[in-house]
mmCIF file of C-alpha atoms in Angstrom:
data_model
loop_
_atom_site.group_PDB
_atom_site.id
_atom_site.type_symbol
_atom_site.label_atom_id
_atom_site.label_comp_id
_atom_site.label_asym_id
_atom_site.label_seq_id
_atom_site.Cartn_x
_atom_site.Cartn_y
_atom_site.Cartn_z
ATOM 1 C CA MET A 1 105.100 118.476 116.331
ATOM 2 C CA ALA A 2 106.427 119.124 119.814
ATOM 3 C CA THR A 3 105.781 122.370 121.397
ATOM 4 C CA ARG A 4 109.012 124.529 121.484
ATOM 5 C CA TRP A 5 109.814 126.234 124.958
ATOM 6 C CA GLY A 6 112.018 129.106 125.651
ATOM 7 C CA ILE A 7 113.237 129.602 129.237
ATOM 8 C CA CYS A 8 113.291 133.215 130.304
ATOM 9 C CA SER A 9 115.727 133.722 133.447
ATOM 10 C CA ALA A 10 118.350 130.943 134.580
ATOM 11 C CA GLY A 11 117.103 130.868 138.267
ATOM 12 C CA LYS A 12 116.369 127.972 140.500
ATOM 13 C CA ILE A 13 112.413 128.128 139.738
ATOM 14 C CA SER A 14 113.451 127.756 136.025
ATOM 15 C CA HIS A 15 115.560 124.903 136.882
ATOM 16 C CA ASP A 16 112.752 123.214 138.510
ATOM 17 C CA PHE A 17 110.435 123.856 135.537
ATOM 18 C CA VAL A 18 112.701 122.534 132.992
ATOM 19 C CA VAL A 19 113.363 119.330 135.151
ATOM 20 C CA ALA A 20 109.615 118.834 135.500
ATOM 21 C CA LEU A 21 109.260 119.433 131.642
ATOM 22 C CA LYS A 22 111.672 116.774 130.903
ATOM 23 C CA THR A 23 109.493 114.133 132.361
ATOM 24 C CA LEU A 24 107.276 114.478 129.535
ATOM 25 C CA SER A 25 107.827 113.060 125.880
ATOM 26 C CA THR A 26 110.179 115.113 123.641
ATOM 27 C CA GLU A 27 107.640 114.460 120.801
ATOM 28 C CA ASP A 28 105.427 116.729 122.829
ATOM 29 C CA HIS A 29 107.570 119.243 124.382
ATOM 30 C CA GLN A 30 111.102 120.500 123.800
ATOM 31 C CA VAL A 31 113.246 123.359 125.633
ATOM 32 C CA THR A 32 115.038 124.920 122.589
ATOM 33 C CA ALA A 33 116.349 128.105 124.094
ATOM 34 C CA VAL A 34 117.217 129.829 127.353
ATOM 35 C CA ALA A 35 117.806 133.442 128.096
ATOM 36 C CA ALA A 36 119.231 135.394 131.086
ATOM 37 C CA ARG A 37 120.551 138.887 131.593
ATOM 38 C CA GLU A 38 124.026 137.568 131.630
ATOM 39 C CA LEU A 39 125.168 135.350 128.867
ATOM 40 C CA ARG A 40 127.307 133.097 131.450
ATOM 41 C CA GLN A 41 124.485 132.275 133.187
ATOM 42 C CA ALA A 42 122.385 131.214 130.381
ATOM 43 C CA GLN A 43 125.151 129.116 129.034
ATOM 44 C CA GLU A 44 125.583 127.308 132.391
ATOM 45 C CA PHE A 45 121.975 126.742 132.516
ATOM 46 C CA ALA A 46 122.055 125.236 128.900
ATOM 47 C CA ASP A 47 124.979 123.230 129.579
ATOM 48 C CA LYS A 48 123.365 121.669 132.644
ATOM 49 C CA HIS A 49 119.961 120.994 130.793
ATOM 50 C CA GLY A 50 121.148 120.233 127.396
ATOM 51 C CA ILE A 51 119.392 123.272 125.639
ATOM 52 C CA PRO A 52 120.772 124.122 122.126
ATOM 53 C CA LYS A 53 120.411 127.814 122.098
ATOM 54 C CA VAL A 54 121.528 130.481 124.612
ATOM 55 C CA TYR A 55 120.767 134.334 124.688
ATOM 56 C CA GLY A 56 122.239 136.953 126.955
ATOM 57 C CA SER A 57 119.033 139.106 126.877
ATOM 58 C CA TYR A 58 115.317 138.638 127.062
ATOM 59 C CA GLU A 59 114.815 140.610 123.892
ATOM 60 C CA GLU A 60 116.819 138.257 121.766
ATOM 61 C CA LEU A 61 114.599 135.297 123.207
ATOM 62 C CA SER A 62 111.442 137.205 122.147
ATOM 63 C CA ILE A 63 112.305 137.378 118.549
ATOM 64 C CA ASP A 64 113.420 133.925 117.938
ATOM 65 C CA PRO A 65 110.893 132.427 115.474
ATOM 66 C CA GLU A 66 111.487 128.924 116.682
ATOM 67 C CA ILE A 67 109.776 129.422 119.912
ATOM 68 C CA ASP A 68 106.410 128.393 120.591
ATOM 69 C CA VAL A 69 105.981 129.684 124.284
ATOM 70 C CA VAL A 70 107.963 131.241 126.941
ATOM 71 C CA TYR A 71 108.181 130.215 130.550
ATOM 72 C CA VAL A 72 108.955 133.337 132.646
ATOM 73 C CA GLY A 73 110.832 132.371 135.791
ATOM 74 C CA THR A 74 111.845 136.227 136.839
ATOM 75 C CA ILE A 75 111.261 137.548 140.179
ATOM 76 C CA HIS A 76 107.721 139.207 140.587
ATOM 77 C CA PRO A 77 108.333 142.470 139.861
ATOM 78 C CA HIS A 78 109.659 142.021 136.544
ATOM 79 C CA HIS A 79 106.664 139.890 135.406
ATOM 80 C CA LEU A 80 104.760 142.697 133.982
ATOM 81 C CA ARG A 81 107.674 144.025 131.759
ATOM 82 C CA VAL A 82 108.873 140.796 130.718
ATOM 83 C CA GLY A 83 105.607 139.174 129.955
ATOM 84 C CA GLN A 84 104.580 142.224 127.862
ATOM 85 C CA LEU A 85 107.728 141.853 125.914
ATOM 86 C CA PHE A 86 107.188 138.374 124.961
ATOM 87 C CA MET A 87 103.487 138.780 124.185
ATOM 88 C CA ASN A 88 104.093 142.143 122.101
ATOM 89 C CA ALA A 89 106.630 139.920 120.232
ATOM 90 C CA GLY A 90 103.678 137.335 119.382
ATOM 91 C CA LYS A 91 104.907 134.746 121.949
ATOM 92 C CA ASN A 92 102.848 132.693 124.211
ATOM 93 C CA VAL A 93 103.536 132.935 127.799
ATOM 94 C CA LEU A 94 103.419 130.912 131.036
ATOM 95 C CA ILE A 95 104.575 133.195 133.913
ATOM 96 C CA GLU A 96 105.465 131.827 137.225
ATOM 97 C CA LYS A 97 103.168 132.606 140.187
ATOM 98 C CA PRO A 98 102.295 135.253 141.227
ATOM 99 C CA LEU A 99 101.096 136.542 137.792
ATOM 100 C CA ALA A 100 102.097 140.167 138.906
ATOM 101 C CA MET A 101 102.444 142.331 141.917
ATOM 102 C CA ASN A 102 98.889 143.532 141.949
ATOM 103 C CA ALA A 103 95.488 143.723 140.322
ATOM 104 C CA LYS A 104 96.464 146.573 138.013
ATOM 105 C CA GLU A 105 99.516 144.825 136.761
ATOM 106 C CA VAL A 106 97.276 141.738 135.918
ATOM 107 C CA LYS A 107 94.811 143.879 134.071
ATOM 108 C CA GLU A 108 97.664 145.041 131.943
ATOM 109 C CA LEU A 109 98.987 141.552 131.174
ATOM 110 C CA VAL A 110 95.546 140.397 130.358
ATOM 111 C CA ALA A 111 94.875 143.267 128.029
ATOM 112 C CA THR A 112 98.275 142.710 126.302
ATOM 113 C CA ALA A 113 97.533 138.961 125.640
ATOM 114 C CA LYS A 114 94.102 139.851 124.107
ATOM 115 C CA LYS A 115 95.715 142.662 121.907
ATOM 116 C CA ASN A 116 98.055 140.396 120.566
ATOM 117 C CA LYS A 117 95.927 137.173 120.586
ATOM 118 C CA VAL A 118 98.319 135.006 122.468
ATOM 119 C CA PHE A 119 98.004 132.595 125.262
ATOM 120 C CA LEU A 120 98.512 133.771 128.862
ATOM 121 C CA MET A 121 98.783 131.581 131.900
ATOM 122 C CA GLU A 122 99.754 131.734 135.668
ATOM 123 C CA ALA A 123 102.140 128.892 136.418
ATOM 124 C CA LEU A 124 100.680 127.348 139.688
ATOM 125 C CA TRP A 125 101.963 123.805 139.894
ATOM 126 C CA THR A 126 99.723 122.680 142.578
ATOM 127 C CA ARG A 127 96.564 122.942 140.586
ATOM 128 C CA PHE A 128 98.104 119.821 138.544
ATOM 129 C CA PHE A 129 99.091 117.864 141.518
ATOM 130 C CA PRO A 130 97.411 114.347 141.394
ATOM 131 C CA VAL A 131 95.776 115.234 144.583
ATOM 132 C CA SER A 132 94.054 118.389 143.293
ATOM 133 C CA VAL A 133 92.730 116.275 140.551
ATOM 134 C CA GLU A 134 91.366 113.793 142.760
ATOM 135 C CA VAL A 135 89.841 116.796 145.027
ATOM 136 C CA ARG A 136 88.227 118.200 141.723
ATOM 137 C CA GLU A 137 86.771 114.778 140.951
ATOM 138 C CA LEU A 138 85.206 114.160 144.475
ATOM 139 C CA LEU A 139 83.708 117.747 144.237
ATOM 140 C CA SER A 140 82.359 117.053 140.895
ATOM 141 C CA HIS A 141 80.601 113.765 141.806
ATOM 142 C CA GLY A 142 79.025 115.540 144.886
ATOM 143 C CA ASP A 143 80.762 113.224 147.357
ATOM 144 C CA VAL A 144 80.774 115.951 150.109
ATOM 145 C CA GLY A 145 77.430 117.581 149.160
ATOM 146 C CA GLU A 146 77.462 121.336 148.764
ATOM 147 C CA VAL A 147 80.673 122.804 149.976
ATOM 148 C CA ARG A 148 80.083 125.466 152.942
ATOM 149 C CA MET A 149 83.598 126.063 154.258
ATOM 150 C CA VAL A 150 87.260 125.802 153.033
ATOM 151 C CA ARG A 151 90.367 126.414 155.126
ATOM 152 C CA ALA A 152 93.879 126.451 153.727
ATOM 153 C CA ASP A 153 97.036 126.865 155.793
ATOM 154 C CA LEU A 154 100.622 127.139 154.271
ATOM 155 C CA GLY A 155 103.419 128.653 156.295
ATOM 156 C CA ALA A 156 107.073 128.030 157.282
ATOM 157 C CA PRO A 157 109.916 130.059 158.786
ATOM 158 C CA LEU A 158 111.663 131.544 155.649
ATOM 159 C CA THR A 159 112.685 134.767 156.723
ATOM 160 C CA HIS A 160 116.403 133.856 156.061
ATOM 161 C CA ILE A 161 115.875 133.926 152.287
ATOM 162 C CA PRO A 162 116.543 137.630 151.132
ATOM 163 C CA ARG A 163 114.088 137.512 148.091
ATOM 164 C CA LEU A 164 111.420 136.632 150.647
ATOM 165 C CA VAL A 165 111.925 139.544 152.727
ATOM 166 C CA GLU A 166 112.786 142.470 150.479
ATOM 167 C CA LYS A 167 109.886 144.538 149.344
ATOM 168 C CA GLU A 168 111.848 145.552 146.095
ATOM 169 C CA LEU A 169 112.086 141.797 145.146
ATOM 170 C CA GLY A 170 108.391 141.185 145.641
ATOM 171 C CA GLY A 171 108.729 139.423 148.982
ATOM 172 C CA GLY A 172 106.049 138.745 151.523
ATOM 173 C CA ALA A 173 103.937 135.858 152.619
ATOM 174 C CA LEU A 174 100.895 136.622 150.250
ATOM 175 C CA LEU A 175 102.904 136.868 147.033
ATOM 176 C CA ASP A 176 104.936 134.026 147.510
ATOM 177 C CA ILE A 177 102.988 131.359 149.253
ATOM 178 C CA GLY A 178 99.544 132.737 149.964
ATOM 179 C CA VAL A 179 98.820 132.451 146.500
ATOM 180 C CA TYR A 180 98.764 128.543 146.880
ATOM 181 C CA CYS A 181 96.054 128.905 149.553
ATOM 182 C CA LEU A 182 94.050 131.387 147.409
ATOM 183 C CA GLN A 183 94.149 129.242 144.339
ATOM 184 C CA PHE A 184 92.844 126.051 146.248
ATOM 185 C CA VAL A 185 89.885 128.017 147.669
ATOM 186 C CA LEU A 186 89.122 129.254 144.168
ATOM 187 C CA MET A 187 89.355 125.918 142.704
ATOM 188 C CA VAL A 188 86.981 124.324 145.075
ATOM 189 C CA TYR A 189 84.500 127.196 144.376
ATOM 190 C CA ARG A 190 85.086 126.974 140.686
ATOM 191 C CA GLY A 191 86.597 130.417 140.174
ATOM 192 C CA GLU A 192 83.472 132.169 141.719
ATOM 193 C CA ARG A 193 84.291 135.715 142.741
ATOM 194 C CA PRO A 194 83.912 136.247 146.477
ATOM 195 C CA GLU A 195 81.278 138.773 147.985
ATOM 196 C CA SER A 196 83.675 140.067 150.487
ATOM 197 C CA ILE A 197 87.373 139.757 151.270
ATOM 198 C CA GLN A 198 88.933 140.597 154.796
ATOM 199 C CA ALA A 199 92.461 140.352 155.617
ATOM 200 C CA THR A 200 94.938 141.118 158.589
ATOM 201 C CA GLY A 201 98.328 140.532 159.463
ATOM 202 C CA TYR A 202 101.622 142.076 160.330
ATOM 203 C CA LYS A 203 104.677 143.345 158.465
ATOM 204 C CA LEU A 204 108.230 142.463 159.033
ATOM 205 C CA ASP A 205 110.956 145.133 159.655
ATOM 206 C CA THR A 206 111.671 145.117 155.901
ATOM 207 C CA GLY A 207 108.040 146.179 154.998
ATOM 208 C CA VAL A 208 106.592 142.784 153.624
ATOM 209 C CA ASP A 209 103.785 140.769 155.368
ATOM 210 C CA GLY A 210 105.267 138.186 157.440
ATOM 211 C CA HIS A 211 101.998 136.482 158.296
ATOM 212 C CA MET A 212 98.453 136.958 156.797
ATOM 213 C CA VAL A 213 94.816 135.661 157.684
ATOM 214 C CA ILE A 214 92.310 136.316 154.886
ATOM 215 C CA VAL A 215 88.582 135.470 155.090
ATOM 216 C CA LEU A 216 86.446 135.202 152.141
ATOM 217 C CA LYS A 217 82.620 135.016 151.933
ATOM 218 C CA PHE A 218 81.079 133.867 148.831
ATOM 219 C CA SER A 219 77.223 133.691 147.870
ATOM 220 C CA HIS A 220 74.822 131.690 150.025
ATOM 221 C CA ASN A 221 76.834 132.288 152.914
ATOM 222 C CA ARG A 222 79.750 129.759 152.024
ATOM 223 C CA MET A 223 83.250 130.754 153.700
ATOM 224 C CA ALA A 224 86.875 130.337 153.370
ATOM 225 C CA VAL A 225 89.732 131.199 155.583
ATOM 226 C CA CYS A 226 93.461 131.324 154.305
ATOM 227 C CA THR A 227 96.544 131.603 156.761
ATOM 228 C CA CYS A 228 100.182 132.256 155.208
ATOM 229 C CA SER A 229 103.232 132.841 156.723
ATOM 230 C CA ILE A 230 106.860 133.131 155.994
ATOM 231 C CA SER A 231 107.720 133.693 159.828
ATOM 232 C CA MET A 232 106.394 130.475 161.399
ATOM 233 C CA MET A 233 105.553 126.844 160.821
ATOM 234 C CA LEU A 234 101.793 126.230 160.115
ATOM 235 C CA THR A 235 99.747 123.270 159.624
ATOM 236 C CA ASN A 236 100.111 123.278 156.041
ATOM 237 C CA ASP A 237 97.133 121.379 155.162
ATOM 238 C CA ALA A 238 93.499 122.138 153.646
ATOM 239 C CA VAL A 239 90.139 121.264 154.649
ATOM 240 C CA ILE A 240 86.752 121.199 152.705
ATOM 241 C CA VAL A 241 83.671 120.914 154.720
ATOM 242 C CA GLY A 242 80.348 120.027 152.860
ATOM 243 C CA THR A 243 77.040 119.099 153.803
ATOM 244 C CA LYS A 244 77.662 115.378 153.360
ATOM 245 C CA GLY A 245 81.189 115.230 154.361
ATOM 246 C CA MET A 246 84.780 116.349 154.580
ATOM 247 C CA ILE A 247 87.952 116.268 152.429
ATOM 248 C CA LYS A 248 91.270 116.896 154.425
ATOM 249 C CA ASP A 249 94.211 117.390 152.112
#
């Protein structure tokens, strides 16, 4: 039986998710409903993607008994409230990155998932790229030896996009693109909690971080450096340095 998906929010990121989901067999995955704050937007989205059911509120989607899991594609500041809405209704949820605005909100989401015994996951598509799978294979086979250093850079001039520079909309380099660098580091170090984290950067006039450098120290003096920016173009690459070799991504 196919997993039945509900789509929360009818914006661009939800569009991209549905396009990707449709590359999979309908015997395994089906998008059966979409909800937006305005019924017109939901209807336009449904017409474009051939989705049978349309709702003009997230609450209506939450009580649909024919939905197995909901993809939450709202802007960052709404992830906590909307995620809790669906989980409290007994729905499994896949929430677009970043999972929430801060650690406190993440803990609340995790607590809600545990309370309702439902599945909760942060949607980080790069973790499932073929190159990420290959990197994990190389590391598991010990091809580069013991990893001693990881560097990940991601940045581009994006300050012309209102959502990325407005504090109220969850803008800033770290929340929007820095999470990709951090998840890469944590993937390489297999989810190990760093012993220390140091960060510096600068804010734009709107109050969000325009550029940030993060240094993480792990056990046995293993290091990582992440650089993220929405104000300038960076090298947009990653390097893993081990005792036997190096991986450049």
